[in-house]
């Protein structure tokens, strides 16, 4: 969280998809090279909004990559095709995002290439959610609560980018 000296507006900016700190075990479990893995990032979006604190609003940045854990999904939105073991009954395995391979832990990168060179275990994914997803959401919840307490309301601006499409015009 990058905070202003004093929050003067009821806005919170978030950048949940521009994290680029790739855990070594994630790289080792991937069949893709690091550059291809980065295709799922909203690269530099956090930098585009890094002036938010100087304008009186906090900026919450994910440092972990979206392909490892996506904080803009439900916590347990998982694709059963990725796992060697059965998933608990509370896991959402039927959403459109899961079907597309883009659950909380993605099966594919943005261009549709499969990420992993092996099946994952539920335990290793649960640890990712506990280590990254839950703290991100706890920080966001705290920022929202604090902002609502101070201003009576809160507006969250979730910052993203979109891939370019096609060639030159």
PDB file of C-alpha atoms in Angstrom:
ATOM      1  CA  UNK A   1       0.000   0.000   0.000  1.00  0.00           C
ATOM      2  CA  UNK A   2       1.315   3.411  -0.921  1.00  0.00           C
ATOM      3  CA  UNK A   3      -0.465   5.973   1.206  1.00  0.00           C
ATOM      4  CA  UNK A   4      -0.744   9.711   0.846  1.00  0.00           C
ATOM      5  CA  UNK A   5       0.537  11.829   3.719  1.00  0.00           C
ATOM      6  CA  UNK A   6      -3.153  12.409   4.419  1.00  0.00           C
ATOM      7  CA  UNK A   7      -6.035  10.907   2.469  1.00  0.00           C
ATOM      8  CA  UNK A   8      -8.019  13.870   1.156  1.00  0.00           C
ATOM      9  CA  UNK A   9     -10.395  12.153  -1.277  1.00  0.00           C
ATOM     10  CA  UNK A  10     -12.612   9.054  -0.862  1.00  0.00           C
ATOM     11  CA  UNK A  11     -10.853   7.134  -3.627  1.00  0.00           C
ATOM     12  CA  UNK A  12      -8.704   3.995  -3.473  1.00  0.00           C
ATOM     13  CA  UNK A  13      -6.713   2.927  -6.524  1.00  0.00           C
ATOM     14  CA  UNK A  14      -5.791  -0.737  -6.966  1.00  0.00           C
ATOM     15  CA  UNK A  15      -3.473  -2.490  -9.376  1.00  0.00           C
ATOM     16  CA  UNK A  16      -3.997  -6.204  -8.893  1.00  0.00           C
ATOM     17  CA  UNK A  17      -2.592  -7.389 -12.209  1.00  0.00           C
ATOM     18  CA  UNK A  18       0.731  -5.585 -12.576  1.00  0.00           C
ATOM     19  CA  UNK A  19       2.751  -7.603 -10.064  1.00  0.00           C
ATOM     20  CA  UNK A  20       5.987  -8.942 -11.481  1.00  0.00           C
ATOM     21  CA  UNK A  21       7.734 -10.758  -8.629  1.00  0.00           C
ATOM     22  CA  UNK A  22       7.695 -14.362  -9.860  1.00  0.00           C
ATOM     23  CA  UNK A  23       8.314 -17.041  -7.204  1.00  0.00           C
ATOM     24  CA  UNK A  24      11.058 -19.501  -8.167  1.00  0.00           C
ATOM     25  CA  UNK A  25       8.794 -22.514  -7.603  1.00  0.00           C
ATOM     26  CA  UNK A  26       6.233 -21.005 -10.000  1.00  0.00           C
ATOM     27  CA  UNK A  27       8.876 -20.571 -12.713  1.00  0.00           C
ATOM     28  CA  UNK A  28      10.076 -24.141 -12.091  1.00  0.00           C
ATOM     29  CA  UNK A  29       6.528 -25.545 -12.423  1.00  0.00           C
ATOM     30  CA  UNK A  30       5.870 -23.611 -15.632  1.00  0.00           C
ATOM     31  CA  UNK A  31       6.383 -24.946 -19.127  1.00  0.00           C
ATOM     32  CA  UNK A  32       6.677 -21.332 -20.318  1.00  0.00           C
ATOM     33  CA  UNK A  33       9.625 -18.961 -20.271  1.00  0.00           C
ATOM     34  CA  UNK A  34       9.404 -15.891 -17.998  1.00  0.00           C
ATOM     35  CA  UNK A  35       8.673 -13.503 -20.880  1.00  0.00           C
ATOM     36  CA  UNK A  36       5.670 -15.566 -22.005  1.00  0.00           C
ATOM     37  CA  UNK A  37       4.406 -15.726 -18.404  1.00  0.00           C
ATOM     38  CA  UNK A  38       4.446 -11.940 -18.322  1.00  0.00           C
ATOM     39  CA  UNK A  39       1.801 -11.789 -21.091  1.00  0.00           C
ATOM     40  CA  UNK A  40      -0.855 -11.973 -18.370  1.00  0.00           C
ATOM     41  CA  UNK A  41       0.412  -8.872 -16.556  1.00  0.00           C
ATOM     42  CA  UNK A  42      -1.157  -5.464 -16.832  1.00  0.00           C
ATOM     43  CA  UNK A  43       2.430  -4.279 -17.111  1.00  0.00           C
ATOM     44  CA  UNK A  44       3.236  -0.816 -15.779  1.00  0.00           C
ATOM     45  CA  UNK A  45      -0.371  -0.018 -14.819  1.00  0.00           C
ATOM     46  CA  UNK A  46       0.803   0.478 -11.241  1.00  0.00           C
ATOM     47  CA  UNK A  47       3.307   3.020 -12.541  1.00  0.00           C
ATOM     48  CA  UNK A  48       0.614   4.847 -14.528  1.00  0.00           C
ATOM     49  CA  UNK A  49      -1.297   5.390 -11.289  1.00  0.00           C
ATOM     50  CA  UNK A  50       1.639   5.948  -8.941  1.00  0.00           C
ATOM     51  CA  UNK A  51       0.676   9.628  -8.604  1.00  0.00           C
ATOM     52  CA  UNK A  52      -2.493   8.671  -6.697  1.00  0.00           C
ATOM     53  CA  UNK A  53      -0.873   9.100  -3.246  1.00  0.00           C
ATOM     54  CA  UNK A  54       0.406  12.585  -4.145  1.00  0.00           C
ATOM     55  CA  UNK A  55      -3.198  13.446  -5.082  1.00  0.00           C
ATOM     56  CA  UNK A  56      -4.576  12.261  -1.733  1.00  0.00           C
ATOM     57  CA  UNK A  57      -5.574   8.647  -2.449  1.00  0.00           C
ATOM     58  CA  UNK A  58      -3.952   5.335  -1.464  1.00  0.00           C
ATOM     59  CA  UNK A  59      -2.666   2.921  -4.114  1.00  0.00           C
ATOM     60  CA  UNK A  60      -2.789  -0.823  -3.452  1.00  0.00           C
ATOM     61  CA  UNK A  61      -0.392  -2.775  -5.680  1.00  0.00           C
ATOM     62  CA  UNK A  62      -0.093  -6.532  -5.975  1.00  0.00           C
ATOM     63  CA  UNK A  63       3.554  -7.510  -6.225  1.00  0.00           C
ATOM     64  CA  UNK A  64       2.763 -11.131  -7.103  1.00  0.00           C
ATOM     65  CA  UNK A  65       1.871 -11.943 -10.730  1.00  0.00           C
ATOM     66  CA  UNK A  66      -1.684 -12.441 -11.892  1.00  0.00           C
ATOM     67  CA  UNK A  67      -0.760 -15.783 -13.499  1.00  0.00           C
ATOM     68  CA  UNK A  68       0.294 -17.070 -10.039  1.00  0.00           C
ATOM     69  CA  UNK A  69      -2.741 -15.732  -8.119  1.00  0.00           C
ATOM     70  CA  UNK A  70      -5.408 -13.390  -9.487  1.00  0.00           C
ATOM     71  CA  UNK A  71      -6.789 -11.110  -6.768  1.00  0.00           C
ATOM     72  CA  UNK A  72      -9.664 -10.070  -9.053  1.00  0.00           C
ATOM     73  CA  UNK A  73     -11.337 -13.482  -8.799  1.00  0.00           C
ATOM     74  CA  UNK A  74     -13.229 -15.192  -6.016  1.00  0.00           C
ATOM     75  CA  UNK A  75     -10.790 -16.831  -3.611  1.00  0.00           C
ATOM     76  CA  UNK A  76     -11.641 -20.395  -4.591  1.00  0.00           C
ATOM     77  CA  UNK A  77     -12.419 -20.185  -8.315  1.00  0.00           C
ATOM     78  CA  UNK A  78     -10.297 -23.107  -9.541  1.00  0.00           C
ATOM     79  CA  UNK A  79     -10.079 -25.282 -12.645  1.00  0.00           C
ATOM     80  CA  UNK A  80     -10.206 -28.989 -11.654  1.00  0.00           C
ATOM     81  CA  UNK A  81      -8.275 -29.912 -14.834  1.00  0.00           C
ATOM     82  CA  UNK A  82      -5.159 -28.391 -13.220  1.00  0.00           C
ATOM     83  CA  UNK A  83      -5.125 -30.602 -10.121  1.00  0.00           C
ATOM     84  CA  UNK A  84      -3.878 -34.066  -9.320  1.00  0.00           C
ATOM     85  CA  UNK A  85      -6.250 -34.352  -6.350  1.00  0.00           C
ATOM     86  CA  UNK A  86      -9.971 -33.722  -5.856  1.00  0.00           C
ATOM     87  CA  UNK A  87     -10.976 -30.203  -4.958  1.00  0.00           C
ATOM     88  CA  UNK A  88     -13.066 -29.480  -1.864  1.00  0.00           C
ATOM     89  CA  UNK A  89     -16.793 -28.999  -2.415  1.00  0.00           C
ATOM     90  CA  UNK A  90     -16.617 -25.254  -1.607  1.00  0.00           C
ATOM     91  CA  UNK A  91     -14.458 -24.568  -4.682  1.00  0.00           C
ATOM     92  CA  UNK A  92     -16.212 -22.871  -7.609  1.00  0.00           C
ATOM     93  CA  UNK A  93     -15.288 -25.061 -10.588  1.00  0.00           C
ATOM     94  CA  UNK A  94     -18.058 -23.941 -12.939  1.00  0.00           C
ATOM     95  CA  UNK A  95     -17.622 -20.229 -13.649  1.00  0.00           C
ATOM     96  CA  UNK A  96     -16.984 -18.879 -17.141  1.00  0.00           C
ATOM     97  CA  UNK A  97     -13.535 -17.727 -15.986  1.00  0.00           C
ATOM     98  CA  UNK A  98     -12.640 -21.238 -14.795  1.00  0.00           C
ATOM     99  CA  UNK A  99     -13.877 -22.662 -18.107  1.00  0.00           C
ATOM    100  CA  UNK A 100     -11.564 -20.197 -19.911  1.00  0.00           C
ATOM    101  CA  UNK A 101      -8.604 -21.270 -17.750  1.00  0.00           C
ATOM    102  CA  UNK A 102      -8.496 -17.964 -15.877  1.00  0.00           C
ATOM    103  CA  UNK A 103      -9.537 -18.811 -12.328  1.00  0.00           C
ATOM    104  CA  UNK A 104      -7.888 -17.601  -9.131  1.00  0.00           C
ATOM    105  CA  UNK A 105      -4.864 -19.600 -10.240  1.00  0.00           C
ATOM    106  CA  UNK A 106      -4.735 -19.456 -14.018  1.00  0.00           C
ATOM    107  CA  UNK A 107      -4.299 -22.551 -16.169  1.00  0.00           C
ATOM    108  CA  UNK A 108      -3.327 -20.458 -19.215  1.00  0.00           C
ATOM    109  CA  UNK A 109      -1.652 -17.132 -19.918  1.00  0.00           C
ATOM    110  CA  UNK A 110      -3.421 -14.353 -21.814  1.00  0.00           C
ATOM    111  CA  UNK A 111      -2.720 -15.865 -25.253  1.00  0.00           C
ATOM    112  CA  UNK A 112      -4.145 -19.260 -24.234  1.00  0.00           C
ATOM    113  CA  UNK A 113      -0.910 -21.186 -23.699  1.00  0.00           C
ATOM    114  CA  UNK A 114      -0.965 -23.729 -20.859  1.00  0.00           C
ATOM    115  CA  UNK A 115       1.196 -22.579 -17.939  1.00  0.00           C
ATOM    116  CA  UNK A 116       2.114 -25.706 -16.011  1.00  0.00           C
ATOM    117  CA  UNK A 117       4.354 -28.639 -16.844  1.00  0.00           C
ATOM    118  CA  UNK A 118       2.582 -30.799 -14.231  1.00  0.00           C
ATOM    119  CA  UNK A 119      -0.635 -31.066 -12.231  1.00  0.00           C
ATOM    120  CA  UNK A 120      -0.842 -28.953  -9.076  1.00  0.00           C
ATOM    121  CA  UNK A 121      -2.001 -30.010  -5.632  1.00  0.00           C
ATOM    122  CA  UNK A 122      -4.817 -28.254  -3.830  1.00  0.00           C
ATOM    123  CA  UNK A 123      -2.477 -27.710  -0.863  1.00  0.00           C
ATOM    124  CA  UNK A 124       0.073 -25.721  -2.889  1.00  0.00           C
ATOM    125  CA  UNK A 125      -2.656 -23.522  -4.371  1.00  0.00           C
ATOM    126  CA  UNK A 126      -4.276 -23.038  -0.944  1.00  0.00           C
ATOM    127  CA  UNK A 127      -0.908 -21.744   0.314  1.00  0.00           C
ATOM    128  CA  UNK A 128      -0.774 -19.212  -2.543  1.00  0.00           C
ATOM    129  CA  UNK A 129      -4.245 -17.991  -1.691  1.00  0.00           C
ATOM    130  CA  UNK A 130      -3.341 -17.756   1.995  1.00  0.00           C
ATOM    131  CA  UNK A 131      -0.003 -16.005   1.307  1.00  0.00           C
ATOM    132  CA  UNK A 132      -1.070 -13.546  -1.420  1.00  0.00           C
ATOM    133  CA  UNK A 133      -4.813 -13.386  -2.147  1.00  0.00           C
ATOM    134  CA  UNK A 134      -6.037 -13.142   1.447  1.00  0.00           C
ATOM    135  CA  UNK A 135      -3.557 -10.424   2.557  1.00  0.00           C
ATOM    136  CA  UNK A 136      -4.331  -8.392  -0.587  1.00  0.00           C
ATOM    137  CA  UNK A 137      -8.044  -8.526   0.198  1.00  0.00           C
ATOM    138  CA  UNK A 138      -7.479  -7.833   3.895  1.00  0.00           C
ATOM    139  CA  UNK A 139      -5.508  -4.712   2.937  1.00  0.00           C
ATOM    140  CA  UNK A 140      -8.240  -3.627   0.522  1.00  0.00           C
ATOM    141  CA  UNK A 141     -10.949  -4.228   3.151  1.00  0.00           C
ATOM    142  CA  UNK A 142      -8.982  -2.152   5.685  1.00  0.00           C
ATOM    143  CA  UNK A 143      -8.567   0.693   3.175  1.00  0.00           C
ATOM    144  CA  UNK A 144     -12.286   0.612   2.339  1.00  0.00           C
ATOM    145  CA  UNK A 145     -13.280   0.594   6.020  1.00  0.00           C
ATOM    146  CA  UNK A 146     -10.910   3.457   6.812  1.00  0.00           C
ATOM    147  CA  UNK A 147     -12.067   5.506   3.830  1.00  0.00           C
ATOM    148  CA  UNK A 148     -15.754   4.949   4.639  1.00  0.00           C
ATOM    149  CA  UNK A 149     -15.124   5.923   8.253  1.00  0.00           C
ATOM    150  CA  UNK A 150     -13.399   9.154   7.198  1.00  0.00           C
ATOM    151  CA  UNK A 151     -15.613  10.159   4.251  1.00  0.00           C
ATOM    152  CA  UNK A 152     -18.891   8.273   4.686  1.00  0.00           C
ATOM    153  CA  UNK A 153     -18.340   6.459   1.381  1.00  0.00           C
ATOM    154  CA  UNK A 154     -15.589   5.019  -0.784  1.00  0.00           C
ATOM    155  CA  UNK A 155     -14.883   4.666  -4.496  1.00  0.00           C
ATOM    156  CA  UNK A 156     -12.477   1.931  -5.586  1.00  0.00           C
ATOM    157  CA  UNK A 157     -10.802   2.443  -8.955  1.00  0.00           C
ATOM    158  CA  UNK A 158      -9.480  -0.947 -10.124  1.00  0.00           C
ATOM    159  CA  UNK A 159      -6.799  -0.119 -12.693  1.00  0.00           C
ATOM    160  CA  UNK A 160      -6.219  -2.352 -15.732  1.00  0.00           C
ATOM    161  CA  UNK A 161      -4.875  -2.383 -19.261  1.00  0.00           C
ATOM    162  CA  UNK A 162      -6.058  -4.197 -22.352  1.00  0.00           C
ATOM    163  CA  UNK A 163      -3.905  -5.972 -24.911  1.00  0.00           C
ATOM    164  CA  UNK A 164      -3.456  -4.311 -28.253  1.00  0.00           C
ATOM    165  CA  UNK A 165      -5.340  -5.941 -31.092  1.00  0.00           C
ATOM    166  CA  UNK A 166      -4.328  -6.122 -34.731  1.00  0.00           C
ATOM    167  CA  UNK A 167      -1.554  -4.395 -36.563  1.00  0.00           C
ATOM    168  CA  UNK A 168      -0.932  -0.797 -37.621  1.00  0.00           C
ATOM    169  CA  UNK A 169      -3.885   1.230 -38.788  1.00  0.00           C
TER     170      UNK A 169
END
